[in-house]
Coordinates of C-alpha atoms and ligand atoms in Angstrom, one line a residue:
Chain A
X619 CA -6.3 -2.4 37.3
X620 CA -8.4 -3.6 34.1
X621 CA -10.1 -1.0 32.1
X622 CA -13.8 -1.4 33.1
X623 CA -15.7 -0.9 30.2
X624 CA -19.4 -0.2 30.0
X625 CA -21.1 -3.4 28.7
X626 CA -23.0 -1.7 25.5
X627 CA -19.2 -1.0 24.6
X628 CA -18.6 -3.6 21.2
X629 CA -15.8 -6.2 22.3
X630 CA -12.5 -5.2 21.1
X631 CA -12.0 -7.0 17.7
X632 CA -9.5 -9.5 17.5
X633 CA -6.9 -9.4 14.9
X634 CA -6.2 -13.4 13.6
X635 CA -2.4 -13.4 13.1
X636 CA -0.3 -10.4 12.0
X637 CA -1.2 -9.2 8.6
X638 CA 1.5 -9.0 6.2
X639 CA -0.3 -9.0 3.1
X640 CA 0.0 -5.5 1.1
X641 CA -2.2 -3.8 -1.5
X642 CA 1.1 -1.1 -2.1
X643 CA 4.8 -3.0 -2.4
X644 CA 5.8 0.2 -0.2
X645 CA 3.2 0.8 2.3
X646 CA 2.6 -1.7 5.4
X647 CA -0.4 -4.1 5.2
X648 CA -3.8 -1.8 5.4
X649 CA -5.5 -3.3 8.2
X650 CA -2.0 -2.1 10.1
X651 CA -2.4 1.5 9.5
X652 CA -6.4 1.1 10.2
X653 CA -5.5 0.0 13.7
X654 CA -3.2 2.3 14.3
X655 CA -5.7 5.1 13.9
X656 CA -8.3 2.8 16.0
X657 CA -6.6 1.1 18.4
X658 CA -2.9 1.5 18.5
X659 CA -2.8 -1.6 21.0
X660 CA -5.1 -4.4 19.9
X661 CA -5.9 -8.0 20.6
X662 CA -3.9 -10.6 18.3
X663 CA -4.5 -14.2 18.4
X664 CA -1.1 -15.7 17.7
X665 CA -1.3 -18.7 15.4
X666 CA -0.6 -21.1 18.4
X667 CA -3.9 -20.1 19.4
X668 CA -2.7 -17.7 22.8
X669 CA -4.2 -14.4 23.1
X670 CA -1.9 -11.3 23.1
X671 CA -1.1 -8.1 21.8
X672 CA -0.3 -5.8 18.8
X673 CA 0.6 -1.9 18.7
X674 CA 1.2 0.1 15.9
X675 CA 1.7 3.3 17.2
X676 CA 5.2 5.2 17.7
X677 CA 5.0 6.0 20.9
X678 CA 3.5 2.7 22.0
X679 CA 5.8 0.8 19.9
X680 CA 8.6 2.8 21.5
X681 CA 7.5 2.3 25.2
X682 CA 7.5 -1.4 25.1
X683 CA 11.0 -1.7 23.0
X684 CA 12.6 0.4 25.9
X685 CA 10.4 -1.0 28.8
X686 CA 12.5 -3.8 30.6
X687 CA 9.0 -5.4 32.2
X688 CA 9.1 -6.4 28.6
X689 CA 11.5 -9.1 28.1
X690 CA 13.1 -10.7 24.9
X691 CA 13.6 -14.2 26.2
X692 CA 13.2 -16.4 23.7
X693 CA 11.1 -19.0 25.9
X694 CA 8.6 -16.7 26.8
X695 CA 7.8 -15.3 23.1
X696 CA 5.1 -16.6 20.3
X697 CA 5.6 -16.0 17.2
X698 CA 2.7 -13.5 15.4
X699 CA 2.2 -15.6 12.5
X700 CA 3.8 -19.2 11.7
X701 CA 7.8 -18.8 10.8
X702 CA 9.2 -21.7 10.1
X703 CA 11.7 -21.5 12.6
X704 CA 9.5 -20.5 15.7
X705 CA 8.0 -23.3 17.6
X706 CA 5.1 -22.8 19.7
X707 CA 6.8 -23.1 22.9
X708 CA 10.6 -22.5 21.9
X709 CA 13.2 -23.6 24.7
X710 CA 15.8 -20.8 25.9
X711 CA 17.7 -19.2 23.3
X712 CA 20.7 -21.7 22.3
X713 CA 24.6 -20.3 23.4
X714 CA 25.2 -16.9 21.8
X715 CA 21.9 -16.0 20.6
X716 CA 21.8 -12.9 22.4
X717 CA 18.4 -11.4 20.3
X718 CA 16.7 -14.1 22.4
X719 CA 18.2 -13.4 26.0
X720 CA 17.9 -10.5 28.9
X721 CA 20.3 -8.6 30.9
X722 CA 22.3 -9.8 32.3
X723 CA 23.0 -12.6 29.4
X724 CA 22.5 -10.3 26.4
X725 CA 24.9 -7.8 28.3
X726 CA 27.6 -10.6 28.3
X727 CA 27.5 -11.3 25.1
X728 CA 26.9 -7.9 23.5
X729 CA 29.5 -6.3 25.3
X730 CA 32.1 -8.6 23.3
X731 CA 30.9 -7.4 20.5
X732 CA 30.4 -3.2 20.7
X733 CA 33.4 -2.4 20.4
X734 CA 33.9 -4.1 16.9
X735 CA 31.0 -2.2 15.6
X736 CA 31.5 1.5 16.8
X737 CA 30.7 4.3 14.5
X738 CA 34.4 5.1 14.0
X739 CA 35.1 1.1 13.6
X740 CA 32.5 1.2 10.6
X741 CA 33.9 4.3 9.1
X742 CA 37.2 2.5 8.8
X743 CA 35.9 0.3 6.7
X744 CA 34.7 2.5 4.4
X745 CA 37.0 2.7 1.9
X746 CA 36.8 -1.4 1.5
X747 CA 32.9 -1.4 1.0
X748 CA 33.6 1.7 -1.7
X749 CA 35.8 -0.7 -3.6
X750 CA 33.3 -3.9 -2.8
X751 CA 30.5 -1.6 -4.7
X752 CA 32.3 -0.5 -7.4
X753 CA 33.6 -4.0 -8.3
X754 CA 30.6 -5.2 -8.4
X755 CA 29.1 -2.2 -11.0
X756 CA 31.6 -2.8 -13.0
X757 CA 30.8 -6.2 -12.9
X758 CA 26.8 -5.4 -13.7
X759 CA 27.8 -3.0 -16.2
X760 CA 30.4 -5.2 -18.3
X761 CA 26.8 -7.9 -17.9
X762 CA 24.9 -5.4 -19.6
X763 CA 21.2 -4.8 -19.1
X764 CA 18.6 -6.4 -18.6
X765 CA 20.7 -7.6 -15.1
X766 CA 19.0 -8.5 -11.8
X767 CA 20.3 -5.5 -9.3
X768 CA 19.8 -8.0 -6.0
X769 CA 21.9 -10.8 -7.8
X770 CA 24.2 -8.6 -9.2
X771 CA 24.5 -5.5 -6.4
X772 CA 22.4 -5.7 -3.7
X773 CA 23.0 -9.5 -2.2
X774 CA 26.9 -9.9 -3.0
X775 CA 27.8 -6.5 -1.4
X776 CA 26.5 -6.9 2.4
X777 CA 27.6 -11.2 1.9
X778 CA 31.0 -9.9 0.8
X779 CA 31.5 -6.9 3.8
X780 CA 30.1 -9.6 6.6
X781 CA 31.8 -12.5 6.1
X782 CA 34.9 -10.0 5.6
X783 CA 34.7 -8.8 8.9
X784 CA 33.8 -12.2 10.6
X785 CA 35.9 -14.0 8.8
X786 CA 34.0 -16.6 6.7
X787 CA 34.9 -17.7 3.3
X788 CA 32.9 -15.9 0.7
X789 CA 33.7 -19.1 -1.4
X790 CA 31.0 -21.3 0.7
X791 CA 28.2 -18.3 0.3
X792 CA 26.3 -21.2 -2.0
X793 CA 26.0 -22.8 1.2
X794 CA 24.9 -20.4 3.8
X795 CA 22.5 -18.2 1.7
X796 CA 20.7 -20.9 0.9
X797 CA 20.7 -22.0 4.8
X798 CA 19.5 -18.4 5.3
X799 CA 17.0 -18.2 2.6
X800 CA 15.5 -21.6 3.8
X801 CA 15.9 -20.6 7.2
X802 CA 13.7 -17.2 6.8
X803 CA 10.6 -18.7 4.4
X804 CA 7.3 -18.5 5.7
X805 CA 6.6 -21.4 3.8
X806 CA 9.4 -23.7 4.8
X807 CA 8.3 -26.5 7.4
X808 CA 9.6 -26.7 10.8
X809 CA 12.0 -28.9 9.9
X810 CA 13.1 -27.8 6.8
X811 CA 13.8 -24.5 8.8
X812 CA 15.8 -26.0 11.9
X813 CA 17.7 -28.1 9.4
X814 CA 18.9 -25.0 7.8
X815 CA 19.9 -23.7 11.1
X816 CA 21.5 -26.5 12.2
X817 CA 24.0 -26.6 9.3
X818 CA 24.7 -23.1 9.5
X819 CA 25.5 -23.8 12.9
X820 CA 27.7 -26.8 12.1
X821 CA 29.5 -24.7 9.5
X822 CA 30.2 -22.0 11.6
X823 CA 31.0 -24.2 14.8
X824 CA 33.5 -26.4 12.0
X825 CA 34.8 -23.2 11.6
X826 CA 35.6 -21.8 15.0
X827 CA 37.4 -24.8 15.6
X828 CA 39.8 -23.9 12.6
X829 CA 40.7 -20.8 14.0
X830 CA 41.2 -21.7 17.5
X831 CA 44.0 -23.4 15.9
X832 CA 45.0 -21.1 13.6
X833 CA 43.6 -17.4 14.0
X834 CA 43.1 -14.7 11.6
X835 CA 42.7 -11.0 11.6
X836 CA 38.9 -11.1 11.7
X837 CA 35.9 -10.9 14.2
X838 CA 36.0 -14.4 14.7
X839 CA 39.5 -15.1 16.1
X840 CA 39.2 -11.7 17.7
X841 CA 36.2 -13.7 20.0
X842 CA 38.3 -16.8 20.2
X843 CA 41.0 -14.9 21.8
X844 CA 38.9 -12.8 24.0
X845 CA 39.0 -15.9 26.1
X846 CA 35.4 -15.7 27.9
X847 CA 33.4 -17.8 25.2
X848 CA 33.3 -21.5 23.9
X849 CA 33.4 -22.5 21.1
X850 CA 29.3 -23.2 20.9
X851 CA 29.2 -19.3 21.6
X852 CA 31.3 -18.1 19.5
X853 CA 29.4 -20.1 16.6
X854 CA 26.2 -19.2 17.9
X855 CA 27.2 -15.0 17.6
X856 CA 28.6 -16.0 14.0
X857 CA 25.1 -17.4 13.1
X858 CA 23.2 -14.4 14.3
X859 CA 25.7 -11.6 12.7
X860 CA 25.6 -13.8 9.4
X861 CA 22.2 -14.1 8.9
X862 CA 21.6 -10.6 9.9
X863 CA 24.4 -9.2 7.7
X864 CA 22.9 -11.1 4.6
X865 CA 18.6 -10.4 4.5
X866 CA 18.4 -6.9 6.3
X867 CA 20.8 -4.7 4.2
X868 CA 20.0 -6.7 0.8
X869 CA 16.7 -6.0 1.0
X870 CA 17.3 -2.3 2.1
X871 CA 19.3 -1.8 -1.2
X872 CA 16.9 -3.9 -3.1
X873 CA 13.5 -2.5 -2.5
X874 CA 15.4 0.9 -1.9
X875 CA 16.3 1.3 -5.1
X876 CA 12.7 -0.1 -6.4
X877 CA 11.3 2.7 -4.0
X878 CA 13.8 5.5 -5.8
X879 CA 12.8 4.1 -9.0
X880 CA 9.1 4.9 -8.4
X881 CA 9.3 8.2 -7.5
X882 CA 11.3 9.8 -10.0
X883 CA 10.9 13.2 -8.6
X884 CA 12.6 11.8 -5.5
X885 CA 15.2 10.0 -7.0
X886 CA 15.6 13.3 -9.1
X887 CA 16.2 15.2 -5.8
X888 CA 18.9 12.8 -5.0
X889 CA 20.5 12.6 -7.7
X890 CA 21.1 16.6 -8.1
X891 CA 22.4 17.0 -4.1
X892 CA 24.6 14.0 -3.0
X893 CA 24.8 16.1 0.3
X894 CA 21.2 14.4 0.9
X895 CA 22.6 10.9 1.0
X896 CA 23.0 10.2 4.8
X897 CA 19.0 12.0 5.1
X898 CA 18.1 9.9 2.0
X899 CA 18.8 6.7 3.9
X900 CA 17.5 7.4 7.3
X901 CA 14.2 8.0 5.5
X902 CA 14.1 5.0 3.0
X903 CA 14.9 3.0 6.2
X904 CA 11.7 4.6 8.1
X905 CA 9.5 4.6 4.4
X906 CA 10.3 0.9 4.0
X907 CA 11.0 -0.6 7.2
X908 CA 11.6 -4.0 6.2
X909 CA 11.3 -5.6 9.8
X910 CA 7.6 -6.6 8.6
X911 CA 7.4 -9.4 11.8
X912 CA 7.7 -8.9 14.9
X913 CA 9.6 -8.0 17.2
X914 CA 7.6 -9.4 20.0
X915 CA 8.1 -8.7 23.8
X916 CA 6.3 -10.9 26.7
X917 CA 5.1 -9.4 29.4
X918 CA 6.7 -9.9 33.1
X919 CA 4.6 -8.4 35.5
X920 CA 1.1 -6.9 34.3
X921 CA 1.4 -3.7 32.7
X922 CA -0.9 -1.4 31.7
X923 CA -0.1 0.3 28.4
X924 CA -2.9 3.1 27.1
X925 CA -5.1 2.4 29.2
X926 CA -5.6 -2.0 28.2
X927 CA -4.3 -4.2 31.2
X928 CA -1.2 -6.6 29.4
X929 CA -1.4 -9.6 31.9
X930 CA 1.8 -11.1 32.5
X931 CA 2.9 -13.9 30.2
X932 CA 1.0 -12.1 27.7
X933 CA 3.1 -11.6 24.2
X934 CA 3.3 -8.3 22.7
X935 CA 3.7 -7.7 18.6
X936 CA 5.2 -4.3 17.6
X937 CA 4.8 -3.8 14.3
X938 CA 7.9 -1.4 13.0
X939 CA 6.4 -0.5 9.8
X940 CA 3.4 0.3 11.0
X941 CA 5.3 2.4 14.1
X942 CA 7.3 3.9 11.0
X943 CA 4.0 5.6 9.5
X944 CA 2.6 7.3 12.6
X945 CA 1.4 10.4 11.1
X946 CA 2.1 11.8 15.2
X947 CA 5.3 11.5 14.6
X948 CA 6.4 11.6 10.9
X949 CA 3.7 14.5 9.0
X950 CA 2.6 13.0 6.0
X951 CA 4.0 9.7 6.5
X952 CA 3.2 7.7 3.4
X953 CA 5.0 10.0 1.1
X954 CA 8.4 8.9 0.5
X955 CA 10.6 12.5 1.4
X956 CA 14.2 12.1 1.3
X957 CA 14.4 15.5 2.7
X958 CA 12.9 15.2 6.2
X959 CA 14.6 14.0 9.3
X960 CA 13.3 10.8 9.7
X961 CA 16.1 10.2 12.5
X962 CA 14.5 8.6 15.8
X963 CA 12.2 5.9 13.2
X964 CA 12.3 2.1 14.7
X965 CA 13.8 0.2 11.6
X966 CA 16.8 -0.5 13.6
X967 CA 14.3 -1.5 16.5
X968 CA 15.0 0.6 19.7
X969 CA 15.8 -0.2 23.5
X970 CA 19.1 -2.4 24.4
X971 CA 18.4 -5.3 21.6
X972 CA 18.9 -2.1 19.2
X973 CA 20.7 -3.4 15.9
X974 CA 24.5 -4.0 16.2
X975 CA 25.3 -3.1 13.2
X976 CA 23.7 -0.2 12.1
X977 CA 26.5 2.0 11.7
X978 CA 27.5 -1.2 8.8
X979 CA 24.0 -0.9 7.2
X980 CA 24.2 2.7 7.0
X981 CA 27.7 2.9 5.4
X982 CA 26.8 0.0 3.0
X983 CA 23.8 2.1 2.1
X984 CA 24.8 5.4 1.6
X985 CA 27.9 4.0 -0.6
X986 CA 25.7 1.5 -2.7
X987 CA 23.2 3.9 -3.8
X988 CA 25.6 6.8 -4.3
X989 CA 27.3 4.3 -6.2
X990 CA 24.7 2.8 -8.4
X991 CA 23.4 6.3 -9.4
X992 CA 26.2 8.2 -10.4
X993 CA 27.5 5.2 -12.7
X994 CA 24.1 4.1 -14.3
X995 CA 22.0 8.1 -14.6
X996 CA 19.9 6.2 -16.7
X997 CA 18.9 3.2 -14.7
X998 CA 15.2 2.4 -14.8
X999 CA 12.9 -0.9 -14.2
X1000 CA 13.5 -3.7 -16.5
X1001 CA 10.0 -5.4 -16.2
X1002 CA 6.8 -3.6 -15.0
X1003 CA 6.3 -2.6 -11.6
X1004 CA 3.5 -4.9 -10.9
X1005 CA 5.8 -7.9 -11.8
X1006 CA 8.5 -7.5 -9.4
X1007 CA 8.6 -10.3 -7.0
X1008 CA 7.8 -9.0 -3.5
X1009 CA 9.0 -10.9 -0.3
X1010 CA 6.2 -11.2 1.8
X1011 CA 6.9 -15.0 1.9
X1012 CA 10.1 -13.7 3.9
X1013 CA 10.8 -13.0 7.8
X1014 CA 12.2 -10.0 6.7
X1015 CA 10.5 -7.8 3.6
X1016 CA 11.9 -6.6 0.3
X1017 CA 12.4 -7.8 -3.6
X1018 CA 13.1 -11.1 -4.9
X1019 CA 15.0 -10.1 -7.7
X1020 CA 14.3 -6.3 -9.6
X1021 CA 15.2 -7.0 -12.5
X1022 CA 17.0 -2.9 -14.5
X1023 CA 18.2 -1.9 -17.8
X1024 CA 20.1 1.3 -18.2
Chain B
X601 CA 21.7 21.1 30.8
X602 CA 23.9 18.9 32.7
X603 CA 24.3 15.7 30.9
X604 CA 24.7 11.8 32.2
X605 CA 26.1 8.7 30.8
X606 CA 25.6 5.4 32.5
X607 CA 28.0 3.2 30.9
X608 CA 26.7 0.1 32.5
X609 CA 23.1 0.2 29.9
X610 CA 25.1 1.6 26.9
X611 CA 24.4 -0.8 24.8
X612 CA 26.9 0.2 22.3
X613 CA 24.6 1.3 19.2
X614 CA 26.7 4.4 18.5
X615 CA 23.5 6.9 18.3
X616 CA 24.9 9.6 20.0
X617 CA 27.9 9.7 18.4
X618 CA 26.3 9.7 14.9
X619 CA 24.1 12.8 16.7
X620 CA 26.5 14.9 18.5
X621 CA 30.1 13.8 18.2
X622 CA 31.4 17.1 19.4
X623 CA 30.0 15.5 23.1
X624 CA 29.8 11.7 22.9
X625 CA 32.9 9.4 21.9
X626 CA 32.8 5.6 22.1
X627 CA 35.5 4.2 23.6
X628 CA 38.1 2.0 21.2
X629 CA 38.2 -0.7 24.2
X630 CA 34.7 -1.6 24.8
X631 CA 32.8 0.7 22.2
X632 CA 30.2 2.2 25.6
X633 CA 29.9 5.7 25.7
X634 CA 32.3 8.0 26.9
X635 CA 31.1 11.8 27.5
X636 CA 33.9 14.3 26.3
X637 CA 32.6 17.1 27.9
X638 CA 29.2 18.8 29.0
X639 CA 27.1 20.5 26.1
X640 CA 27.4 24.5 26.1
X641 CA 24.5 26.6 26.3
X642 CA 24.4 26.3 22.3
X643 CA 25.0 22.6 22.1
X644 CA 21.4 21.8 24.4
X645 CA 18.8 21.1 20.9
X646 CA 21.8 18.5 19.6
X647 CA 22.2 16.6 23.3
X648 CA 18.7 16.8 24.0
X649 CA 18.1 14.9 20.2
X650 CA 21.1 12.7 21.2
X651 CA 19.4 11.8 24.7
X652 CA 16.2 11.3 22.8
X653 CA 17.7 8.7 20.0
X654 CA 19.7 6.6 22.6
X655 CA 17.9 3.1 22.7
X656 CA 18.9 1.7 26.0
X657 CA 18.3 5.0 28.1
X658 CA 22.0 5.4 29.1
X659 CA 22.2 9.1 28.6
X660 CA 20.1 11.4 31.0
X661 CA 19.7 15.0 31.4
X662 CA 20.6 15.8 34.9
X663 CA 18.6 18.9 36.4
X664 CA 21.5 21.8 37.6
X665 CA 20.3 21.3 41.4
X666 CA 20.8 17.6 41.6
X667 CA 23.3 16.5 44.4
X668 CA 24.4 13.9 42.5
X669 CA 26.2 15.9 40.4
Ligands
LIG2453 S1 23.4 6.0 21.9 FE1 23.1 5.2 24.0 S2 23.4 3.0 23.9 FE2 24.2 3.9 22.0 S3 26.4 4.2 22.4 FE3 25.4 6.1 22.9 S4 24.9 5.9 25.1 FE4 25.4 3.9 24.4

């Protein structure tokens, strides 16, 4: 049943597309955390013009993620604000994208994949990303200061690791981060966008082909030979681990280390206890949250969530970063604390479409910023704070470039 | 505590492991859950967090009088 609200009551304001404008390069958008406090579910007009949802609460945020009356199909979603690569009524989710598919699809598919990506899987590799890292120091180092840390450090590392394990030659990266870059601008057109995603998918498909007939020792061939996908689906799960290998832990490691940088007392902390590192990450993770759109969920059946009817059909916006900073579930949320146990935040999402490769991220993490402080004890900005370049053109959030000296 | 793993919505994100590896394992074959053994009296805060941080809902705290166990 509706909520019947007493006519005096105001109407419930309606939020025009999801804000991702900020005031602070760390904190979510204002108007988030004002809504949260407000109305932790509230009206959103999606830039098609449909009326749905938006909830910025933990708990909320939490519910829906893990609700399966909420469904991921990619058909049913709208997108929160215009992305380039969302159209207004987007047709099922092409072979392999399992982000945009429900059980029992996205079980098919993901169950190819868990087992390549298991905690003790990850920790195997961890030796390789240590040796990745420190290449690529010594490479920034031998540069000399001033040097750009996502050009030099935090980009190359995650490329190099993914394509590794998937089995894509780093020597075409040219190509396919400048697919994914295009691909993940706000301000790219529609077609500029599916063009990009088009050739990634080309690329990859080119490449499946290759190593049907001649298979490697990577993720790739292991799929091949698994026997239960084609060709089209085995490109389409290269696309999605690509592109998600490349932005998410970049940007993690990019504005990460901007984050550390600005609060010396922190960073301080970090630097005197390396026993804090695996804490250190699960908080910059929930502190930064980089997941600034979406994820959005559309209703199946009506559902009422805190006490608002969701009609079915209706989309639903969570906002992560906003979720992230519920002072009801983190105390003091907007201070950065590298000593709390931020474990249980939503930056990896939550509910079965929970990132894959978290257990990657985290590794690649904790070894890149142990790394880059224990060689550089005297890294520090290069350019003012106020002029690094901040991605809120981007799906997902970070730097640009952050340009350090040492 | 008694503790349940339902292997058919694992899906696969390796929380409980990370949390309480002394109880969960994922298996080398498919990478789903696999309990080890049942928490002891002592081991009930780090099972309960691990129940807590599973996304998909697969592990459940089973009350002592339930037939199906
Ligand atoms: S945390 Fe849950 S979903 Fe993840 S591996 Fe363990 S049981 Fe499966």
């Amino acid at each position: 049943m509706a909520k019947t609200m007493p006519t005096s009551v105001a109407p419930m304001p309606l939020v025009d597309g999801l804000p991702v404008e900020r005031s602070d390069p760390f904190d979510p958008p204002a108007v988030l955390e004002a809504l949260r406090e407000e109305r932790p579910i509230s009206r959103l007009r999606y830039p098609g013009g449909s009326q749905g949802w938006l909830v910025t609460s933990y708990p909320l945020a939490r519910a829906v993620l893990a609700d399966p009356r909420f469904s991921r199909r990619r058909e049913l979603q709208h997108a929160p604000r215009r992305i380039a690569f969302e159209e207004e009524h987007p047709g099922p989710a092409e072979p392999g994208f399992f982000i945009g598919m429900d059980p029992p699809e996205h079980t098919r598919y993901r169950r190819q994949l868990t087992s390549h990506f298991t905690v003790r899987r990850m920790r195997d590799l961890e030796d390789r990303i240590a040796r990745i890292t420190a290449e690529h120091l010594e490479a920034m180092e031998r540069h000399g200061p001033p040097a750009d840390l996502v050009a030099a450090f935090a980009l190359p590392i995650p490329s190099l690791v993914i394509c590794e394990l998937l089995g894509v030659p780093y020597t075409d990266r040219e190509k396919f981060q400048h697919d994914t870059r295009v691909l993940l601008h706000l301000d790219s057109s529609f077609e500029e966008a599916m063009g990009a995603l088009v050739s990634l998918r080309q690329y990859l498909h080119g490449l499946v082909v290759r190593k049907r007939e001649a298979p490697a020792d990577d993720l790739i061939s292991t799929l091949i030979a698994g026997g239960g996908l084609d060709d089209e689906e085995v490109a389409g799960i290269a696309v999605l681990l690509l592109i998600a290998g490349h932005e998410t832990t970049a940007n993690m490691l990019g504005l990460g280390t901007f984050a550390l940088l600005q609060h010396p007392d922190q960073l301080a902390a970090l630097r005197a206890d390396p026993s804090l590192e695996e804490n250190a990450v699960e908080e910059l993770l929930r502190y930064l949250t980089i997941v600034h759109i979406g994820p959005t969920r559309a209703a199946l059946e009506d559902v009422e969530l805190d006490g608002e009817l969701v009609r079915a059909g209706e989309v639903v916006t969570l906002s992560l970063p906003a979720a992230n900073r519920d002072p009801e579930r983190f105390g003091n949320p907007d201070g950065l604390d590298l000593r709390r146990s931020a474990t249980g935040h939503l930056a990896f999402g939550h509910g079965i479409h929970q990132c894959l490769g978290q257990q990657l991220a985290r590794i690649e993490m904790r070894t890149g910023f142990a790394q880059l402080l224990a060689r550089f004890p005297n890294l520090r900005l290069a350019v003012e704070p106020e002029n690094v370049q901040l991605r809120t053109d981007m799906a997902i959030y970070g730097v640009h470039s952050l340009p350090v000296a040492w | 505590m008694r503790i349940n793993v339902d292997r058919d919505i694992c899906c696969g994100a390796g929380m409980c492991v990370l949390t309480a590896p002394d109880i969960f394992e994922q298996s080398d074959e498919d990478g789903l859950v696999v309990l080890l053994r049942q928490p002891d009296a002592a081991e009930a805060d780090i099972a309960g967090e691990a129940t807590q941080l599973c996304p998909s809902g697969a592990i459940t705290v089973a009350d002592e009088g339930d037939p199906a166990n």
